[in-house]
Coordinates of C-alpha atoms and ligand atoms in Angstrom, one line a residue:
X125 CA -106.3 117.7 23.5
X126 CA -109.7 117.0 24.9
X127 CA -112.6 119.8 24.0
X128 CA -112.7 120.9 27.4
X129 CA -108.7 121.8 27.2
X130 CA -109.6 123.6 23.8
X131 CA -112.5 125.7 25.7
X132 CA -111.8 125.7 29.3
X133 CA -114.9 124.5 30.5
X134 CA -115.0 121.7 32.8
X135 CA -117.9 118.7 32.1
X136 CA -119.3 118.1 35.1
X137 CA -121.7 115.8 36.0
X138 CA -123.7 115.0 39.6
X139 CA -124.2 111.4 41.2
X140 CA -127.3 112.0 43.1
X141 CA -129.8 114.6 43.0
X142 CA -130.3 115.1 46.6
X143 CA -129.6 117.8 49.3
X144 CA -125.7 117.5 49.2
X145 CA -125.6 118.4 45.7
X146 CA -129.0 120.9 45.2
X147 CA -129.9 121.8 48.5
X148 CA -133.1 120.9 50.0
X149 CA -136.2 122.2 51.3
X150 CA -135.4 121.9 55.1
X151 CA -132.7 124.1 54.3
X152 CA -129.3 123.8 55.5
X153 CA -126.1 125.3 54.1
X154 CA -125.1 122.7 51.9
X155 CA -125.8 122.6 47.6
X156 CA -122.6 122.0 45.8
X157 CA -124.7 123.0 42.2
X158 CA -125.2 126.3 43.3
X159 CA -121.2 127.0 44.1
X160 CA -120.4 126.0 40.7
X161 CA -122.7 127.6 39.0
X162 CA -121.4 130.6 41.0
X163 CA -118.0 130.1 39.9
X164 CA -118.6 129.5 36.5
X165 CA -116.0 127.8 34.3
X166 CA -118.3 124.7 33.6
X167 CA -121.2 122.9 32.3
X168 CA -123.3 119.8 33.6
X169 CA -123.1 117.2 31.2
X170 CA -125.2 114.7 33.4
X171 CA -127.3 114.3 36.9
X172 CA -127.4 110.5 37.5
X173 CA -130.0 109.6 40.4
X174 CA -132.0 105.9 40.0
X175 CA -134.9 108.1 40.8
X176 CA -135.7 109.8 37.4
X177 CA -138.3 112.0 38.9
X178 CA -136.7 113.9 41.5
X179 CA -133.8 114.3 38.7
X180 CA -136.1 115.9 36.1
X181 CA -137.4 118.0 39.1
X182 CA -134.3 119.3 39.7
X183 CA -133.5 120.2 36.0
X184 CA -136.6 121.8 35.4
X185 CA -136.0 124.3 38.4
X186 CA -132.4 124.9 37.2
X187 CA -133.9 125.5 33.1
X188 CA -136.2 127.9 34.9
X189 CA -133.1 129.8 37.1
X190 CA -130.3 132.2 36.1
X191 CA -127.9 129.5 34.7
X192 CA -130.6 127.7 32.4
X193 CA -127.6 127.7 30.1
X194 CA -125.6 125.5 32.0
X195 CA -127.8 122.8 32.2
X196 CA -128.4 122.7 28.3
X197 CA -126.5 119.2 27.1
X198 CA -127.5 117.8 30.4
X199 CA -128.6 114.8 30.5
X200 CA -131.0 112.6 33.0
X201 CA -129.3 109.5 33.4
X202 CA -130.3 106.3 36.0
X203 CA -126.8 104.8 36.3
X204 CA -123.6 106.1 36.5
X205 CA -122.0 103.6 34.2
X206 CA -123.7 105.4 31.7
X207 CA -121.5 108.3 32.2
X208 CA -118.6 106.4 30.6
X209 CA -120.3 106.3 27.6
X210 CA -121.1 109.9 26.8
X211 CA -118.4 109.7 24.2
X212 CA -116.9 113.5 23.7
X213 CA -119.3 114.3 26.2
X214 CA -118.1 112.1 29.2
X215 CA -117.5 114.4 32.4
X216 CA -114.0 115.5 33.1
X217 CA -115.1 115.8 36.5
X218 CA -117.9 113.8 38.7
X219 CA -119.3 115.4 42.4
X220 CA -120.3 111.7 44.4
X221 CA -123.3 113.1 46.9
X222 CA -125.4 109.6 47.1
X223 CA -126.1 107.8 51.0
X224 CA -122.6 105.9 52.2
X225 CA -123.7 102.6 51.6
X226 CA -124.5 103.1 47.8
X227 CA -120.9 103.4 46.9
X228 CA -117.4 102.8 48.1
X229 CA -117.7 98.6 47.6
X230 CA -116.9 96.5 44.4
X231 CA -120.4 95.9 44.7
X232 CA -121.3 100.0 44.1
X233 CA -118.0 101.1 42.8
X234 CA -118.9 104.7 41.8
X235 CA -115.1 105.7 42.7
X236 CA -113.2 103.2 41.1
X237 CA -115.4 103.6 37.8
X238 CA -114.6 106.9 37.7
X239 CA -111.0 107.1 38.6
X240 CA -110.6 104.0 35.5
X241 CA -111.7 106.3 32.7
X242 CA -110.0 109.3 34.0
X243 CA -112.6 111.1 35.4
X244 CA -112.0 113.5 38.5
X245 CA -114.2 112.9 41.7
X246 CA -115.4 114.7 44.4
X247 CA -117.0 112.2 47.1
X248 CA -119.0 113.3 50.3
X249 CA -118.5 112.3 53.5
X250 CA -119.2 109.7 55.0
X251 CA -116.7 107.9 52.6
X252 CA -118.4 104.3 53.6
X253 CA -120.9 102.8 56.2
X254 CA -118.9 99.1 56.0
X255 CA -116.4 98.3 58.6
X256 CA -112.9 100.2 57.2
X257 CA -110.7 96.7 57.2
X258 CA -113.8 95.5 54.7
X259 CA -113.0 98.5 52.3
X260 CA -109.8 98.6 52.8
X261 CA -108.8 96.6 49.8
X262 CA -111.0 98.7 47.5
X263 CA -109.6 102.1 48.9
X264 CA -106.2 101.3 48.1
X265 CA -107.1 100.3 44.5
X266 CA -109.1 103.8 44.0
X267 CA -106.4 105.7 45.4
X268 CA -103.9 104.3 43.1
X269 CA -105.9 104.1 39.7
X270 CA -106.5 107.7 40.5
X271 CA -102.8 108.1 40.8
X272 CA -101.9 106.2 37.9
X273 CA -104.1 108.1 35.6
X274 CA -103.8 111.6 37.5
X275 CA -106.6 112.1 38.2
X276 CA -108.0 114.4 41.5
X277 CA -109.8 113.4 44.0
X278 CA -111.1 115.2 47.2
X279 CA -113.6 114.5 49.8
X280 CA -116.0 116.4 51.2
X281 CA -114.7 117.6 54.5
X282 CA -115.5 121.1 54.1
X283 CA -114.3 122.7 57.2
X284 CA -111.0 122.4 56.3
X285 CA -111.3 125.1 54.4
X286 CA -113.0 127.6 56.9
X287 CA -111.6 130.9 57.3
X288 CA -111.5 130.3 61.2
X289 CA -109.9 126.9 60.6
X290 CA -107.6 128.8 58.5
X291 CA -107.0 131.3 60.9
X292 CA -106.3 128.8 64.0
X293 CA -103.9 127.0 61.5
X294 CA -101.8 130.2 60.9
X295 CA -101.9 131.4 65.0
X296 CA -100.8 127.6 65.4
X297 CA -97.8 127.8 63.4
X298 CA -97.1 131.5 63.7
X299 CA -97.2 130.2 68.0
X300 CA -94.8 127.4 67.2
X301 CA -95.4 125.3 70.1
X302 CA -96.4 121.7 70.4
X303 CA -100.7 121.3 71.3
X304 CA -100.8 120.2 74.6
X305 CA -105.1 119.6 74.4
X306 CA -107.8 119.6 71.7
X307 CA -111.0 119.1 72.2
X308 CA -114.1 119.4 70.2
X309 CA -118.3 119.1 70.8
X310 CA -120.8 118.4 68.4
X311 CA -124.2 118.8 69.9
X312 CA -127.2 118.0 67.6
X313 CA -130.4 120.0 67.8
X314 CA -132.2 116.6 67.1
X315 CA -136.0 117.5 66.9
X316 CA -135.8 118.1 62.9
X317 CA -133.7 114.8 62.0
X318 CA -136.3 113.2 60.7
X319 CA -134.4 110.7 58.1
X320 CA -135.2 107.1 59.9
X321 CA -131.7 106.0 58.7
X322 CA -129.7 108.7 60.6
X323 CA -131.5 106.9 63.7
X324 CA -130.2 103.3 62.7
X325 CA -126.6 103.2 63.1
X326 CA -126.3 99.9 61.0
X327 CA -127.7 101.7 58.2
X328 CA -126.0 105.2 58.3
X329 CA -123.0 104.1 60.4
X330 CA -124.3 106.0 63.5
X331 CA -123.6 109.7 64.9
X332 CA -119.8 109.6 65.1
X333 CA -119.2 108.1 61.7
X334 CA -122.0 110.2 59.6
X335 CA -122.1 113.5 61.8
X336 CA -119.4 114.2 64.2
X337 CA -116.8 112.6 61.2
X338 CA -116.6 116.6 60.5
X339 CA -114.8 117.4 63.9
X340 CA -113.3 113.9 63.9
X341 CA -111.6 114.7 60.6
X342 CA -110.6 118.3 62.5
X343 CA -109.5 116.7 65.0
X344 CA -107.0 114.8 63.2
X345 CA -106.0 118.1 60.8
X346 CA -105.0 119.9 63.5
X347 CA -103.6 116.5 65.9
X348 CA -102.0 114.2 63.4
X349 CA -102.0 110.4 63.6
X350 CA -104.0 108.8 66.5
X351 CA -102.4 106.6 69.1
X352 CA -105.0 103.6 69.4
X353 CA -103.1 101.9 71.8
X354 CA -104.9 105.2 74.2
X355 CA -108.2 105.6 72.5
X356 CA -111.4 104.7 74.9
X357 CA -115.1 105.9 74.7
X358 CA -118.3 106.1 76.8
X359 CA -121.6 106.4 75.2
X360 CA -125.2 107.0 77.1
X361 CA -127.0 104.6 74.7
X362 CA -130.6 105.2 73.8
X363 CA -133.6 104.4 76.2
X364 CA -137.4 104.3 76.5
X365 CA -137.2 105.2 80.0
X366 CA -138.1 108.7 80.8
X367 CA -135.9 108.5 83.9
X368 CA -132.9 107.5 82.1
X369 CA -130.5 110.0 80.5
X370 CA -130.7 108.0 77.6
X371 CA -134.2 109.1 76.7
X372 CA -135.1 111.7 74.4
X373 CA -138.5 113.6 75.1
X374 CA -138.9 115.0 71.4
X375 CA -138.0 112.3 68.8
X376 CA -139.8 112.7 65.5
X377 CA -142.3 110.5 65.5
X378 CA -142.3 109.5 62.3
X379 CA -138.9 108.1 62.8
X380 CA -140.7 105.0 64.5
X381 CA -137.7 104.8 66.7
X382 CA -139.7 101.8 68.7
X383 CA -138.8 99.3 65.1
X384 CA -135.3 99.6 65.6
X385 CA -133.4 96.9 67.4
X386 CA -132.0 98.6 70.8
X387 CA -128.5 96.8 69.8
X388 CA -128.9 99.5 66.2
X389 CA -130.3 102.9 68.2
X390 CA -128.4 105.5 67.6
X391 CA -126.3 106.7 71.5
X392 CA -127.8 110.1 72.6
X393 CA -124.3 111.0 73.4
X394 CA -120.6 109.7 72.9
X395 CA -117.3 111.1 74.5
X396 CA -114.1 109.9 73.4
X397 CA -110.3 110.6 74.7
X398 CA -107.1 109.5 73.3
X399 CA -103.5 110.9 72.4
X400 CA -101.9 111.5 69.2
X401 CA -98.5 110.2 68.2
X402 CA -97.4 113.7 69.0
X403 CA -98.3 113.4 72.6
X404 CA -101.3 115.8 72.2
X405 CA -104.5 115.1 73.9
X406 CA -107.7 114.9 71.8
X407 CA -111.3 114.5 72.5
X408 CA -114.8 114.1 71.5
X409 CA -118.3 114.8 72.9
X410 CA -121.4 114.3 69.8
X411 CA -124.9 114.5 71.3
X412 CA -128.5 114.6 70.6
X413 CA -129.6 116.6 73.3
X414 CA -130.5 120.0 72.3
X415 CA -133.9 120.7 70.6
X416 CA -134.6 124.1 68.6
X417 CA -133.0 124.2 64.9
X418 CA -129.3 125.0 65.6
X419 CA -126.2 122.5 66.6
X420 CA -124.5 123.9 69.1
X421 CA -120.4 123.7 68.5
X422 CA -117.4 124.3 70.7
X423 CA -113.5 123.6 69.9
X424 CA -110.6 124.3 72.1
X425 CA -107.4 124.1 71.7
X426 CA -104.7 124.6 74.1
X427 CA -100.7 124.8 74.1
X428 CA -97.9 126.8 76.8
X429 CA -98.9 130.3 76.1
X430 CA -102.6 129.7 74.2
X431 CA -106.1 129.3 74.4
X432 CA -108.2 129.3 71.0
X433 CA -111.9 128.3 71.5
X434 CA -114.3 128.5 68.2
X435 CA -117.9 128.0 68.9
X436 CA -121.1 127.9 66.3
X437 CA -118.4 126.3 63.2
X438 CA -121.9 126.0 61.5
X439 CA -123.2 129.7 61.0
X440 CA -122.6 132.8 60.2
X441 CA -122.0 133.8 63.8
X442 CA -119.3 131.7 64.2
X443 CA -116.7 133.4 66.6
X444 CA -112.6 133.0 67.3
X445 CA -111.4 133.3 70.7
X446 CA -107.8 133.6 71.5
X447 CA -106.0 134.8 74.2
X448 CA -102.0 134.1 74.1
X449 CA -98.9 135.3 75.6
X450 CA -98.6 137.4 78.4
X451 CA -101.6 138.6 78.7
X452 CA -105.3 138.4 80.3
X453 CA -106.5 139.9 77.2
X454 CA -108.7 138.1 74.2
X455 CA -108.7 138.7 70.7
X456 CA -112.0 137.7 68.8
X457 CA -112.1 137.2 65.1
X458 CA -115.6 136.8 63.1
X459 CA -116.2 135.5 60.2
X460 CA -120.0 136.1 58.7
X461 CA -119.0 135.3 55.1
X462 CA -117.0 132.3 55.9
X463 CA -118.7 129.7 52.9
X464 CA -116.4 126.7 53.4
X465 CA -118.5 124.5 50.6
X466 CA -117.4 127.0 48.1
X467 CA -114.2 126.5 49.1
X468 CA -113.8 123.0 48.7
X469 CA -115.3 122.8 46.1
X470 CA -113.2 126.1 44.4
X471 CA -109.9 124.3 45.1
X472 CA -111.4 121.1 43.8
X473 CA -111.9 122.8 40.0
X474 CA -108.6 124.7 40.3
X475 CA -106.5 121.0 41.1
X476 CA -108.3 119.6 37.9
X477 CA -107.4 122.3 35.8
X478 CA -104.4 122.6 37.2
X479 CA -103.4 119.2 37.6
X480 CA -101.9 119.7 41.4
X481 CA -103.2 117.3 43.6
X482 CA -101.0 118.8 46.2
X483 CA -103.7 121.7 46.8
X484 CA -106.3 119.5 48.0
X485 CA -106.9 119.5 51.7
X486 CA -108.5 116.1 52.3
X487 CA -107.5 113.6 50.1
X488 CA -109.3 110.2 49.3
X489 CA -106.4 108.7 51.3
X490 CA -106.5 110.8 54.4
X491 CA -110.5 110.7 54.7
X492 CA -110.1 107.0 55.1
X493 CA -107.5 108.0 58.2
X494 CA -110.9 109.5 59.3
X495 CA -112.8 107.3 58.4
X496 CA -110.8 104.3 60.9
X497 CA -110.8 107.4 63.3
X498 CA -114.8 107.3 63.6
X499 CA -115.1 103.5 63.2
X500 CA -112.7 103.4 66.4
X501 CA -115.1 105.8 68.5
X502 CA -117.8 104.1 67.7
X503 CA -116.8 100.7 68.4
X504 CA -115.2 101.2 72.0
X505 CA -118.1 103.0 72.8
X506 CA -121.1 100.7 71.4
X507 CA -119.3 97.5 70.9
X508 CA -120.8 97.3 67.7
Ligands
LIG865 N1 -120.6 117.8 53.9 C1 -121.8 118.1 54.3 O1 -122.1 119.1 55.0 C2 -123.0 117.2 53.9 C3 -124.3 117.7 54.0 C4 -125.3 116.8 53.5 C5 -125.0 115.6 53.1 N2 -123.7 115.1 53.1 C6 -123.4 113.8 52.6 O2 -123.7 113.6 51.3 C7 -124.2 112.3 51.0 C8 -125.5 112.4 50.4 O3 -126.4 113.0 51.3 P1 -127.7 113.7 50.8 O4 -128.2 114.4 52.0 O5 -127.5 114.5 49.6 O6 -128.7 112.5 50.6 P2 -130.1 112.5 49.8 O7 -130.8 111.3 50.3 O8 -130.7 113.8 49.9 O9 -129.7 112.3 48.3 C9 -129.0 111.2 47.8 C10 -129.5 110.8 46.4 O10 -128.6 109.8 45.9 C11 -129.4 109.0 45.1 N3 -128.7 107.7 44.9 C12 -128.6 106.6 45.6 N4 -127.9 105.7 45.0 C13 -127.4 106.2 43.9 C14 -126.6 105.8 42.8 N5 -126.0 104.6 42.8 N6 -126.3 106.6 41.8 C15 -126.9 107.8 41.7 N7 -127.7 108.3 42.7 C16 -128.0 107.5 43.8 C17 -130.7 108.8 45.9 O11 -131.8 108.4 45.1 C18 -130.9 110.3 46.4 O12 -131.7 111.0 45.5 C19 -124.1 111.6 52.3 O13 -122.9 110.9 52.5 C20 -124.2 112.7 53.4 O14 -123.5 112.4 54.6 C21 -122.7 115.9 53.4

């Protein structure tokens, strides 16, 4: 018995101290540390981040904070190798919140370390920036260490576990006929994106593989397998002319947009169509169009007898439409305390301690579904 089965509390340790897992000063909903420390049940053994700096930052404000105590044995460490050394303190379970081309390779194999000594992971999305056929190999060898030693694994696509997501899923079933249309919109309120790698889509994959993945990843939840054979995409690619559509008035400029290769500028907007296996219509539209601070959301879907739209997945406002059956009539649901990264990440602790993989919504497995999903979008629409 190991001496978290005798106690009951979970190691945990973070790779990467950055926004996913601590939150960050440009705010945003996201900080994984702050869920668990919220649902108690654990203690960090370890924050592994090359930069030692910005981890001892972090631990001094957590030392400082309500749940000092959880943060005692932790440890500043530069490499996550080193967590497989910690001898009776070695993580049962590891959150993976470092950029998508630092892992997911033999080169950077964070995952398959992990998985090898038994250790539990919970990796962000994006799970790679490489072409999927190039990490194919090394998904299928994760996926069945982690199998072999049964261990958990569950990626970061939090919306699937989003009260309204929920909700659709139950009027869906409860409806009981086949989707005829789904159709999604991620629109980015771009002024603020000020990290110059998001702008480079050889070095963060581009807007459909790092961003709209979330609704690409929806799209499939609620559609199923893709039919390729149907799959096409348009993009308006990026452009110095103020008279194209291409051309965004209010880039940061401290992205220094001008020292990227056109052939590596991020589109201003991508649509893509295509039918699942199932028949079902699905569809995509990602921008960077809007300006102000907040993304502006929309998803529809549409079967004989029903009409669910969702707008504003992001925020607290976030609203359910539905109107079904014979009727003019809507309903409207809300849900203002929706927090879908404590929900992942809830369901992630009670699979480990449970040992039931079967609870986890997105599964290394099925994100790399996604994953070929997004590479597919982005490389009918770019040619890149
Ligand atoms: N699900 C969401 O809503 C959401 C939100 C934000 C970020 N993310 C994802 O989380 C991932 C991380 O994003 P972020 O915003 O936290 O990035 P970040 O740049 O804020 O932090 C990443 C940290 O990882 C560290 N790092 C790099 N290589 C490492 C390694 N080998 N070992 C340990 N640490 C290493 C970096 O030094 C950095 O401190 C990305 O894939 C991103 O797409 C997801």
């Amino acid at each position: 018995m190991t001496s978290s089965e005798q106690t009951g509390i979970l190691k945990v340790a973070y790779i990467g101290a950055g926004r996913v897992n601590f939150g960050g000063a440009a705010g945003g909903p996201w900080d994984h540390s702050k869920r668990l420390e919220q649902l108690g049940g654990v203690e960090f053994v370890a924050i592994v981040d090359p930069l030692v700096e910005k981890v001892r930052d972090v631990l001094e404000k957590k030392m400082a904070g309500a749940y000092a105590h959880l943060y005692t044995n932790c440890k500043v460490l530069t490499d996550y190798r080193e967590l497989l050394s910690m001898g009776d303190n070695k993580p049962d379970a590891a959150l993976v919140g470092v950029p998508p081309f630092c892992h997911a390779s033999y080169k950077n194999d964070i995952e398959l370390q992990l998985v090898k000594a038994g250790v539990h992971v919970f990796v962000e999305k994006p799970i790679s920036v490489q072409p999927p056929e190039e990490i194919q190999p090394y998904v299928k060898e994760v996926s069945r260490t982690a199998k072999e030693q049964g261990v958990i694994m569950s990626v970061g696509y939090m919306f699937r576990y989003h009260d309204a997501i929920n909700k659709m899923k139950e009027i869906i079933t409860e409806h009981g006929r086949p989707l005829m249309n789904i159709d999604m919109a991620y629109n980015c309120a771009y002024v603020s994106s000020t990290r110059a790698y998001i702008w480079n889509i050889h070095e963060s994959g581009g807007p459909i593989i790092e961003q709209a993945t979330h609704f690409c990843d929806l799209l499939r939840y609620f559609g199923g397998e893709v039919d390729y054979s149907q799959l096409t995409s348009l993009v308006v690619p990026a452009s110095d002319d103020p008279t194209n559509p291409g051309y965004l008035s209010s880039l940061s400029p401290l992205l220094k947009e001008g020292d990227i290769p056109q052939s590596s500028r991020s589109p201003r907007l991508t649509h893509a169509q295509w039918k699942f296996k199932t028949g079902t219509v699905g569809s995509l539209t990602h921008s960077y169009s809007i300006h102000g601070e907040k993304y502006i959301t929309n998803i529809e879907i549409w079967a004989d007898g029903l009409r669910m739209k969702l707008e504003n997945l992001y925020y607290p406002e976030c609203r359910l439409k539905i109107r079904r059956g014979y009727t003019d009539e809507e309903q409207e649901f809300v849900f203002p305390t929706a927090d879908p990264y404590h929900g992942e990440v809830e369901v992630f602790l009670k699979a480990v301690r449970d040992k039931d993989s079967n609870i986890i919504r997105s599964s290394y497995e099925d994100a790399f579904k996604t994953y070929q999903l997004t590479w597919a979008i982005r490389r009918t629409g770019t040619g890149t």
